Amino acid sequence: MTLARLDSDAEPVVAEALQRCCGARAWVSGMLARRPFGTVAGLHAAADAVFATLGADDLLEAFSHHPRIGQFAALRERFASTAEWASGEQSGAAAADEATAQRLAAGNAAYEARHGHVFIVCATGLDAAGLLARLEARSANEPAAELRNAAAEQLRITHLRLDKLLEVAR
């Protein structure tokens, strides 16, 4: 999709494209209200501004659009619209040995039990050991602090996906 199309296509088409970048309906609605973006920088500035208005429930909705790190079957089935992007983002987890894969699965379950949402990390460029280290380090955080950490990671993912949507290399 081009920036010109983001600026001018019908709302349902643009909403579907934007939802691939961030699954929070409030974010998508806010982005639609800020069109036209005019420039890539304007698009990213709008993304930041709208993201800053999201509440906890909106963030949890955005997080619910992500598979667990390392769960590639769920990624293909439940997250079909972003599966290609997410599998590329999580490619480091795909190379995990069995012990690391088991620790990721156990760590994901413990994290979700403590924090009430899936572990969100911008996985691009991280190998399985790096993903596991971040998961284990963040698991002990207080839930409110971890919501902020996950939100920051979601915003990073959103910006990467906006660039993928536009096929722009940052």
Short mmCIF file of N, CA and C in Angstrom, two decimals:
data_model
loop_
_atom_site.label_atom_id
_atom_site.label_comp_id
_atom_site.label_asym_id
_atom_site.label_seq_id
_atom_site.Cartn_x
_atom_site.Cartn_y
_atom_site.Cartn_z
N MET A 1 0.85 -1.18 0.00
CA MET A 1 0.00 0.00 0.00
C MET A 1 0.89 1.24 0.00
N THR A 2 0.50 2.23 -0.74
CA THR A 2 1.26 3.47 -0.79
C THR A 2 0.70 4.47 0.22
N LEU A 3 1.49 5.47 0.52
CA LEU A 3 1.04 6.54 1.40
C LEU A 3 -0.17 7.25 0.77
N ALA A 4 -0.13 7.45 -0.53
CA ALA A 4 -1.25 8.10 -1.21
C ALA A 4 -2.54 7.30 -1.00
N ARG A 5 -2.46 5.99 -1.06
CA ARG A 5 -3.65 5.16 -0.84
C ARG A 5 -4.08 5.22 0.62
N LEU A 6 -3.12 5.24 1.55
CA LEU A 6 -3.49 5.38 2.97
C LEU A 6 -4.25 6.69 3.19
N ASP A 7 -3.83 7.70 2.49
CA ASP A 7 -4.46 9.01 2.62
C ASP A 7 -5.82 9.10 1.95
N SER A 8 -6.07 8.30 0.92
CA SER A 8 -7.27 8.53 0.11
C SER A 8 -8.22 7.34 -0.04
N ASP A 9 -7.79 6.13 0.22
CA ASP A 9 -8.68 4.98 0.04
C ASP A 9 -9.85 5.04 1.02
N ALA A 10 -10.87 4.26 0.72
CA ALA A 10 -12.05 4.18 1.59
C ALA A 10 -11.65 3.72 2.99
N GLU A 11 -12.37 4.23 3.98
CA GLU A 11 -12.05 3.92 5.38
C GLU A 11 -11.93 2.43 5.66
N PRO A 12 -12.85 1.58 5.19
CA PRO A 12 -12.72 0.15 5.52
C PRO A 12 -11.42 -0.47 5.01
N VAL A 13 -10.97 -0.04 3.85
CA VAL A 13 -9.73 -0.56 3.27
C VAL A 13 -8.54 -0.12 4.12
N VAL A 14 -8.51 1.15 4.47
CA VAL A 14 -7.40 1.69 5.26
C VAL A 14 -7.44 1.13 6.68
N ALA A 15 -8.64 1.00 7.25
CA ALA A 15 -8.77 0.45 8.60
C ALA A 15 -8.20 -0.96 8.66
N GLU A 16 -8.49 -1.77 7.66
CA GLU A 16 -7.96 -3.14 7.63
C GLU A 16 -6.44 -3.14 7.54
N ALA A 17 -5.90 -2.25 6.74
CA ALA A 17 -4.44 -2.15 6.61
C ALA A 17 -3.81 -1.70 7.91
N LEU A 18 -4.40 -0.69 8.54
CA LEU A 18 -3.84 -0.17 9.79
C LEU A 18 -3.94 -1.18 10.92
N GLN A 19 -5.00 -1.97 10.93
CA GLN A 19 -5.16 -2.97 11.99
C GLN A 19 -4.06 -4.01 11.95
N ARG A 20 -3.46 -4.24 10.80
CA ARG A 20 -2.33 -5.16 10.70
C ARG A 20 -1.12 -4.59 11.44
N CYS A 21 -1.09 -3.28 11.63
CA CYS A 21 0.03 -2.62 12.31
C CYS A 21 -0.18 -2.54 13.82
N CYS A 22 -1.41 -2.31 14.23
CA CYS A 22 -1.78 -2.25 15.65
C CYS A 22 -3.25 -2.64 15.76
N GLY A 23 -3.53 -3.66 16.56
CA GLY A 23 -4.87 -4.22 16.63
C GLY A 23 -5.85 -3.48 17.51
N ALA A 24 -5.46 -2.38 18.13
CA ALA A 24 -6.39 -1.63 18.98
C ALA A 24 -7.34 -0.82 18.10
N ARG A 25 -8.63 -1.06 18.26
CA ARG A 25 -9.63 -0.34 17.45
C ARG A 25 -9.54 1.17 17.67
N ALA A 26 -9.25 1.59 18.90
CA ALA A 26 -9.15 3.03 19.17
C ALA A 26 -7.98 3.64 18.41
N TRP A 27 -6.89 2.89 18.26
CA TRP A 27 -5.75 3.39 17.50
C TRP A 27 -6.12 3.52 16.03
N VAL A 28 -6.76 2.50 15.49
CA VAL A 28 -7.16 2.52 14.08
C VAL A 28 -8.11 3.70 13.84
N SER A 29 -9.10 3.87 14.71
CA SER A 29 -10.05 4.99 14.56
C SER A 29 -9.34 6.33 14.64
N GLY A 30 -8.43 6.46 15.58
CA GLY A 30 -7.67 7.70 15.72
C GLY A 30 -6.83 8.00 14.49
N MET A 31 -6.25 6.95 13.93
CA MET A 31 -5.44 7.14 12.72
C MET A 31 -6.32 7.56 11.55
N LEU A 32 -7.47 6.93 11.41
CA LEU A 32 -8.38 7.31 10.32
C LEU A 32 -8.78 8.78 10.45
N ALA A 33 -8.99 9.23 11.66
CA ALA A 33 -9.40 10.63 11.88
C ALA A 33 -8.29 11.62 11.56
N ARG A 34 -7.05 11.16 11.53
CA ARG A 34 -5.92 12.06 11.28
C ARG A 34 -5.50 12.10 9.81
N ARG A 35 -6.18 11.37 8.97
CA ARG A 35 -5.83 11.40 7.54
C ARG A 35 -6.16 12.76 6.96
N PRO A 36 -5.47 13.22 5.95
CA PRO A 36 -4.31 12.59 5.31
C PRO A 36 -3.03 12.82 6.11
N PHE A 37 -2.11 11.88 5.98
CA PHE A 37 -0.85 11.95 6.70
C PHE A 37 0.18 12.79 5.94
N GLY A 38 0.10 12.75 4.63
CA GLY A 38 0.95 13.60 3.80
C GLY A 38 2.34 13.07 3.54
N THR A 39 3.02 12.67 4.60
CA THR A 39 4.39 12.15 4.48
C THR A 39 4.53 10.94 5.39
N VAL A 40 5.59 10.18 5.17
CA VAL A 40 5.88 9.05 6.05
C VAL A 40 6.12 9.56 7.47
N ALA A 41 6.83 10.68 7.59
CA ALA A 41 7.05 11.26 8.92
C ALA A 41 5.73 11.66 9.56
N GLY A 42 4.81 12.18 8.77
CA GLY A 42 3.50 12.54 9.29
C GLY A 42 2.71 11.32 9.74
N LEU A 43 2.83 10.23 9.01
CA LEU A 43 2.19 8.97 9.39
C LEU A 43 2.72 8.49 10.74
N HIS A 44 4.04 8.52 10.89
CA HIS A 44 4.64 8.05 12.14
C HIS A 44 4.33 8.99 13.30
N ALA A 45 4.29 10.28 13.04
CA ALA A 45 3.93 11.23 14.10
C ALA A 45 2.48 11.00 14.54
N ALA A 46 1.59 10.75 13.60
CA ALA A 46 0.21 10.46 13.94
C ALA A 46 0.12 9.18 14.76
N ALA A 47 0.89 8.16 14.37
CA ALA A 47 0.89 6.90 15.11
C ALA A 47 1.28 7.13 16.57
N ASP A 48 2.32 7.93 16.79
CA ASP A 48 2.75 8.24 18.16
C ASP A 48 1.67 9.00 18.92
N ALA A 49 1.10 10.01 18.28
CA ALA A 49 0.10 10.85 18.95
C ALA A 49 -1.13 10.03 19.34
N VAL A 50 -1.60 9.20 18.43
CA VAL A 50 -2.79 8.39 18.72
C VAL A 50 -2.45 7.33 19.77
N PHE A 51 -1.30 6.72 19.65
CA PHE A 51 -0.90 5.69 20.62
C PHE A 51 -0.85 6.26 22.03
N ALA A 52 -0.41 7.50 22.16
CA ALA A 52 -0.31 8.15 23.48
C ALA A 52 -1.67 8.32 24.15
N THR A 53 -2.75 8.24 23.39
CA THR A 53 -4.09 8.40 23.96
C THR A 53 -4.71 7.08 24.41
N LEU A 54 -4.07 5.96 24.11
CA LEU A 54 -4.67 4.66 24.41
C LEU A 54 -4.66 4.37 25.90
N GLY A 55 -5.75 3.81 26.37
CA GLY A 55 -5.85 3.37 27.76
C GLY A 55 -5.43 1.91 27.89
N ALA A 56 -5.46 1.42 29.10
CA ALA A 56 -5.03 0.04 29.38
C ALA A 56 -5.84 -0.98 28.58
N ASP A 57 -7.15 -0.80 28.49
CA ASP A 57 -7.97 -1.75 27.73
C ASP A 57 -7.62 -1.74 26.25
N ASP A 58 -7.31 -0.56 25.71
CA ASP A 58 -6.89 -0.47 24.32
C ASP A 58 -5.57 -1.20 24.10
N LEU A 59 -4.64 -1.03 25.04
CA LEU A 59 -3.35 -1.71 24.93
C LEU A 59 -3.54 -3.22 24.98
N LEU A 60 -4.37 -3.68 25.90
CA LEU A 60 -4.62 -5.12 25.99
C LEU A 60 -5.24 -5.65 24.71
N GLU A 61 -6.11 -4.84 24.09
CA GLU A 61 -6.68 -5.25 22.80
C GLU A 61 -5.58 -5.37 21.75
N ALA A 62 -4.67 -4.41 21.72
CA ALA A 62 -3.55 -4.48 20.77
C ALA A 62 -2.71 -5.71 21.02
N PHE A 63 -2.42 -5.99 22.29
CA PHE A 63 -1.59 -7.15 22.63
C PHE A 63 -2.26 -8.45 22.21
N SER A 64 -3.59 -8.48 22.27
CA SER A 64 -4.31 -9.72 21.94
C SER A 64 -4.18 -10.09 20.46
N HIS A 65 -3.64 -9.20 19.67
CA HIS A 65 -3.45 -9.46 18.24
C HIS A 65 -2.07 -10.05 17.94
N HIS A 66 -1.35 -10.44 18.99
CA HIS A 66 -0.02 -11.03 18.83
C HIS A 66 0.01 -12.46 19.32
N PRO A 67 0.68 -13.33 18.57
CA PRO A 67 0.87 -14.70 19.06
C PRO A 67 1.94 -14.72 20.15
N ARG A 68 1.95 -15.79 20.91
CA ARG A 68 3.03 -15.98 21.87
C ARG A 68 4.34 -16.16 21.10
N ILE A 69 5.41 -15.65 21.67
CA ILE A 69 6.73 -15.83 21.06
C ILE A 69 6.99 -17.33 20.90
N GLY A 70 7.32 -17.72 19.68
CA GLY A 70 7.68 -19.10 19.40
C GLY A 70 6.53 -20.02 19.06
N GLN A 71 5.30 -19.55 19.07
CA GLN A 71 4.15 -20.41 18.74
C GLN A 71 3.74 -20.18 17.29
N PHE A 72 4.44 -20.87 16.41
CA PHE A 72 4.26 -20.63 14.99
C PHE A 72 2.97 -21.22 14.43
N ALA A 73 2.47 -22.30 15.01
CA ALA A 73 1.21 -22.87 14.53
C ALA A 73 0.07 -21.89 14.79
N ALA A 74 0.03 -21.31 15.98
CA ALA A 74 -1.01 -20.33 16.30
C ALA A 74 -0.87 -19.09 15.43
N LEU A 75 0.35 -18.75 15.14
CA LEU A 75 0.62 -17.58 14.31
C LEU A 75 -0.04 -17.76 12.94
N ARG A 76 0.14 -18.93 12.34
CA ARG A 76 -0.42 -19.17 11.01
C ARG A 76 -1.95 -19.27 11.05
N GLU A 77 -2.51 -19.86 12.10
CA GLU A 77 -3.94 -20.10 12.16
C GLU A 77 -4.72 -18.86 12.61
N ARG A 78 -4.42 -18.36 13.78
CA ARG A 78 -5.22 -17.29 14.37
C ARG A 78 -4.83 -15.91 13.87
N PHE A 79 -3.59 -15.74 13.47
CA PHE A 79 -3.09 -14.42 13.11
C PHE A 79 -2.71 -14.36 11.63
N ALA A 80 -3.58 -14.91 10.79
CA ALA A 80 -3.28 -15.03 9.37
C ALA A 80 -2.96 -13.70 8.71
N SER A 81 -3.64 -12.62 9.10
CA SER A 81 -3.43 -11.33 8.42
C SER A 81 -2.05 -10.74 8.70
N THR A 82 -1.40 -11.15 9.79
CA THR A 82 -0.06 -10.63 10.11
C THR A 82 0.96 -11.75 10.21
N ALA A 83 0.60 -12.96 9.83
CA ALA A 83 1.48 -14.12 10.00
C ALA A 83 2.83 -13.94 9.31
N GLU A 84 2.82 -13.42 8.10
CA GLU A 84 4.08 -13.25 7.37
C GLU A 84 4.99 -12.27 8.10
N TRP A 85 4.43 -11.15 8.53
CA TRP A 85 5.23 -10.17 9.25
C TRP A 85 5.72 -10.74 10.57
N ALA A 86 4.81 -11.35 11.34
CA ALA A 86 5.17 -11.85 12.66
C ALA A 86 6.19 -12.98 12.58
N SER A 87 6.07 -13.85 11.59
CA SER A 87 7.06 -14.93 11.50
C SER A 87 8.43 -14.37 11.15
N GLY A 88 8.48 -13.33 10.35
CA GLY A 88 9.76 -12.68 10.10
C GLY A 88 10.30 -12.00 11.35
N GLU A 89 9.40 -11.34 12.09
CA GLU A 89 9.81 -10.68 13.32
C GLU A 89 10.31 -11.68 14.35
N GLN A 90 9.70 -12.86 14.37
CA GLN A 90 10.06 -13.88 15.35
C GLN A 90 11.01 -14.94 14.78
N SER A 91 11.66 -14.66 13.70
CA SER A 91 12.49 -15.69 13.07
C SER A 91 13.57 -16.22 13.99
N GLY A 92 14.03 -15.42 14.93
CA GLY A 92 15.03 -15.89 15.90
C GLY A 92 14.51 -17.01 16.77
N ALA A 93 13.23 -16.99 17.09
CA ALA A 93 12.64 -18.04 17.92
C ALA A 93 12.53 -19.34 17.15
N ALA A 94 12.41 -19.28 15.85
CA ALA A 94 12.26 -20.48 15.03
C ALA A 94 13.48 -21.38 15.11
N ALA A 95 14.63 -20.79 15.40
CA ALA A 95 15.86 -21.57 15.47
C ALA A 95 16.16 -22.07 16.88
N ALA A 96 15.20 -21.95 17.80
CA ALA A 96 15.42 -22.36 19.19
C ALA A 96 15.63 -23.87 19.28
N ASP A 97 16.58 -24.27 20.11
CA ASP A 97 16.71 -25.70 20.39
C ASP A 97 15.54 -26.11 21.28
N GLU A 98 15.38 -27.41 21.49
CA GLU A 98 14.22 -27.91 22.22
C GLU A 98 14.15 -27.37 23.64
N ALA A 99 15.27 -27.29 24.32
CA ALA A 99 15.27 -26.79 25.70
C ALA A 99 14.84 -25.32 25.75
N THR A 100 15.35 -24.53 24.84
CA THR A 100 14.98 -23.11 24.79
C THR A 100 13.51 -22.96 24.43
N ALA A 101 13.04 -23.74 23.47
CA ALA A 101 11.63 -23.69 23.08
C ALA A 101 10.73 -24.04 24.26
N GLN A 102 11.11 -25.02 25.05
CA GLN A 102 10.31 -25.39 26.22
C GLN A 102 10.34 -24.28 27.27
N ARG A 103 11.49 -23.65 27.45
CA ARG A 103 11.59 -22.54 28.41
C ARG A 103 10.77 -21.34 27.93
N LEU A 104 10.75 -21.10 26.62
CA LEU A 104 9.91 -20.03 26.09
C LEU A 104 8.43 -20.32 26.36
N ALA A 105 8.01 -21.55 26.12
CA ALA A 105 6.61 -21.92 26.35
C ALA A 105 6.25 -21.77 27.82
N ALA A 106 7.10 -22.27 28.71
CA ALA A 106 6.83 -22.17 30.15
C ALA A 106 6.88 -20.71 30.59
N GLY A 107 7.83 -19.96 30.07
CA GLY A 107 7.95 -18.55 30.42
C GLY A 107 6.76 -17.73 29.96
N ASN A 108 6.27 -18.03 28.75
CA ASN A 108 5.07 -17.35 28.25
C ASN A 108 3.89 -17.60 29.17
N ALA A 109 3.71 -18.85 29.59
CA ALA A 109 2.58 -19.19 30.47
C ALA A 109 2.69 -18.47 31.81
N ALA A 110 3.88 -18.46 32.39
CA ALA A 110 4.08 -17.79 33.67
C ALA A 110 3.88 -16.28 33.54
N TYR A 111 4.39 -15.71 32.48
CA TYR A 111 4.23 -14.27 32.23
C TYR A 111 2.74 -13.92 32.14
N GLU A 112 2.00 -14.67 31.34
CA GLU A 112 0.58 -14.39 31.16
C GLU A 112 -0.19 -14.55 32.46
N ALA A 113 0.17 -15.54 33.26
CA ALA A 113 -0.50 -15.73 34.55
C ALA A 113 -0.26 -14.54 35.47
N ARG A 114 0.95 -14.00 35.43
CA ARG A 114 1.29 -12.87 36.32
C ARG A 114 0.73 -11.55 35.80
N HIS A 115 0.81 -11.33 34.49
CA HIS A 115 0.50 -10.02 33.93
C HIS A 115 -0.84 -9.91 33.23
N GLY A 116 -1.46 -11.04 32.91
CA GLY A 116 -2.78 -11.00 32.30
C GLY A 116 -2.80 -10.72 30.81
N HIS A 117 -1.66 -10.76 30.17
CA HIS A 117 -1.59 -10.57 28.72
C HIS A 117 -0.35 -11.26 28.17
N VAL A 118 -0.37 -11.47 26.87
CA VAL A 118 0.74 -12.10 26.18
C VAL A 118 2.00 -11.23 26.31
N PHE A 119 3.15 -11.87 26.34
CA PHE A 119 4.43 -11.16 26.38
C PHE A 119 4.64 -10.46 25.04
N ILE A 120 4.83 -9.15 25.09
CA ILE A 120 5.04 -8.35 23.89
C ILE A 120 6.48 -7.87 23.88
N VAL A 121 7.17 -8.20 22.80
CA VAL A 121 8.54 -7.73 22.61
C VAL A 121 8.74 -7.51 21.12
N CYS A 122 9.47 -6.48 20.78
CA CYS A 122 9.84 -6.28 19.39
C CYS A 122 10.96 -7.28 19.11
N ALA A 123 10.60 -8.39 18.52
CA ALA A 123 11.50 -9.53 18.38
C ALA A 123 12.45 -9.41 17.20
N THR A 124 12.26 -8.44 16.35
CA THR A 124 13.09 -8.28 15.16
C THR A 124 14.56 -8.20 15.57
N GLY A 125 15.36 -9.08 14.99
CA GLY A 125 16.80 -9.09 15.24
C GLY A 125 17.24 -9.85 16.47
N LEU A 126 16.30 -10.38 17.25
CA LEU A 126 16.67 -11.14 18.45
C LEU A 126 16.67 -12.63 18.15
N ASP A 127 17.66 -13.33 18.68
CA ASP A 127 17.65 -14.79 18.56
C ASP A 127 16.86 -15.38 19.72
N ALA A 128 16.69 -16.69 19.72
CA ALA A 128 15.87 -17.35 20.74
C ALA A 128 16.39 -17.09 22.15
N ALA A 129 17.69 -17.12 22.32
CA ALA A 129 18.27 -16.87 23.64
C ALA A 129 17.99 -15.44 24.09
N GLY A 130 18.06 -14.49 23.19
CA GLY A 130 17.77 -13.10 23.52
C GLY A 130 16.31 -12.89 23.87
N LEU A 131 15.43 -13.56 23.13
CA LEU A 131 14.00 -13.49 23.44
C LEU A 131 13.72 -14.07 24.82
N LEU A 132 14.32 -15.22 25.09
CA LEU A 132 14.13 -15.86 26.39
C LEU A 132 14.66 -14.99 27.52
N ALA A 133 15.82 -14.39 27.32
CA ALA A 133 16.39 -13.52 28.35
C ALA A 133 15.47 -12.34 28.66
N ARG A 134 14.91 -11.73 27.62
CA ARG A 134 13.99 -10.61 27.85
C ARG A 134 12.72 -11.06 28.55
N LEU A 135 12.20 -12.20 28.13
CA LEU A 135 11.00 -12.74 28.76
C LEU A 135 11.25 -13.00 30.25
N GLU A 136 12.35 -13.65 30.55
CA GLU A 136 12.65 -13.96 31.95
C GLU A 136 12.92 -12.71 32.77
N ALA A 137 13.60 -11.73 32.19
CA ALA A 137 13.92 -10.50 32.92
C ALA A 137 12.65 -9.69 33.20
N ARG A 138 11.74 -9.64 32.26
CA ARG A 138 10.54 -8.82 32.42
C ARG A 138 9.44 -9.51 33.21
N SER A 139 9.50 -10.81 33.33
CA SER A 139 8.45 -11.55 34.04
C SER A 139 8.28 -11.12 35.48
N ALA A 140 9.35 -10.74 36.12
CA ALA A 140 9.30 -10.37 37.54
C ALA A 140 8.79 -8.95 37.76
N ASN A 141 8.65 -8.17 36.72
CA ASN A 141 8.18 -6.79 36.87
C ASN A 141 6.79 -6.74 37.47
N GLU A 142 6.50 -5.64 38.14
CA GLU A 142 5.14 -5.39 38.61
C GLU A 142 4.23 -5.21 37.39
N PRO A 143 2.99 -5.65 37.49
CA PRO A 143 2.08 -5.57 36.33
C PRO A 143 1.97 -4.18 35.72
N ALA A 144 1.89 -3.12 36.52
CA ALA A 144 1.75 -1.77 35.95
C ALA A 144 3.00 -1.38 35.16
N ALA A 145 4.16 -1.71 35.69
CA ALA A 145 5.40 -1.41 34.98
C ALA A 145 5.50 -2.23 33.70
N GLU A 146 5.05 -3.47 33.79
CA GLU A 146 5.14 -4.33 32.61
C GLU A 146 4.15 -3.91 31.53
N LEU A 147 3.01 -3.38 31.92
CA LEU A 147 2.08 -2.84 30.93
C LEU A 147 2.76 -1.71 30.15
N ARG A 148 3.49 -0.85 30.85
CA ARG A 148 4.22 0.24 30.18
C ARG A 148 5.31 -0.32 29.27
N ASN A 149 6.05 -1.33 29.74
CA ASN A 149 7.10 -1.95 28.91
C ASN A 149 6.49 -2.56 27.65
N ALA A 150 5.41 -3.31 27.83
CA ALA A 150 4.76 -3.96 26.68
C ALA A 150 4.22 -2.91 25.72
N ALA A 151 3.68 -1.80 26.25
CA ALA A 151 3.18 -0.74 25.38
C ALA A 151 4.31 -0.13 24.54
N ALA A 152 5.46 0.08 25.16
CA ALA A 152 6.61 0.63 24.41
C ALA A 152 7.03 -0.33 23.30
N GLU A 153 7.01 -1.62 23.60
CA GLU A 153 7.36 -2.62 22.58
C GLU A 153 6.31 -2.65 21.48
N GLN A 154 5.03 -2.56 21.86
CA GLN A 154 3.95 -2.51 20.86
C GLN A 154 4.13 -1.33 19.92
N LEU A 155 4.50 -0.19 20.47
CA LEU A 155 4.70 0.99 19.62
C LEU A 155 5.85 0.77 18.65
N ARG A 156 6.93 0.15 19.11
CA ARG A 156 8.05 -0.17 18.21
C ARG A 156 7.58 -1.09 17.08
N ILE A 157 6.81 -2.12 17.44
CA ILE A 157 6.28 -3.05 16.45
C ILE A 157 5.37 -2.30 15.47
N THR A 158 4.54 -1.42 15.99
CA THR A 158 3.62 -0.66 15.14
C THR A 158 4.39 0.15 14.10
N HIS A 159 5.46 0.81 14.52
CA HIS A 159 6.26 1.60 13.57
C HIS A 159 6.92 0.70 12.52
N LEU A 160 7.44 -0.43 12.94
CA LEU A 160 8.04 -1.36 11.97
C LEU A 160 7.00 -1.84 10.97
N ARG A 161 5.81 -2.13 11.45
CA ARG A 161 4.76 -2.62 10.57
C ARG A 161 4.21 -1.53 9.66
N LEU A 162 4.17 -0.31 10.13
CA LEU A 162 3.79 0.78 9.22
C LEU A 162 4.77 0.86 8.05
N ASP A 163 6.05 0.74 8.35
CA ASP A 163 7.04 0.75 7.27
C ASP A 163 6.87 -0.44 6.36
N LYS A 164 6.59 -1.62 6.92
CA LYS A 164 6.34 -2.80 6.08
C LYS A 164 5.10 -2.56 5.21
N LEU A 165 4.08 -1.96 5.81
CA LEU A 165 2.86 -1.67 5.05
C LEU A 165 3.17 -0.79 3.85
N LEU A 166 4.01 0.18 4.06
CA LEU A 166 4.37 1.09 2.97
C LEU A 166 5.55 0.59 2.13
N GLU A 167 6.11 -0.52 2.56
CA GLU A 167 7.29 -1.06 1.89
C GLU A 167 8.41 -0.03 1.86
N VAL A 168 8.59 0.60 3.01
CA VAL A 168 9.64 1.60 3.17
C VAL A 168 10.68 1.04 4.14
N ALA A 169 11.92 1.14 3.78
CA ALA A 169 12.99 0.73 4.70
C ALA A 169 13.39 1.93 5.53
N ARG A 170 13.40 1.74 6.82
CA ARG A 170 13.81 2.81 7.74
C ARG A 170 15.30 2.83 7.90
#
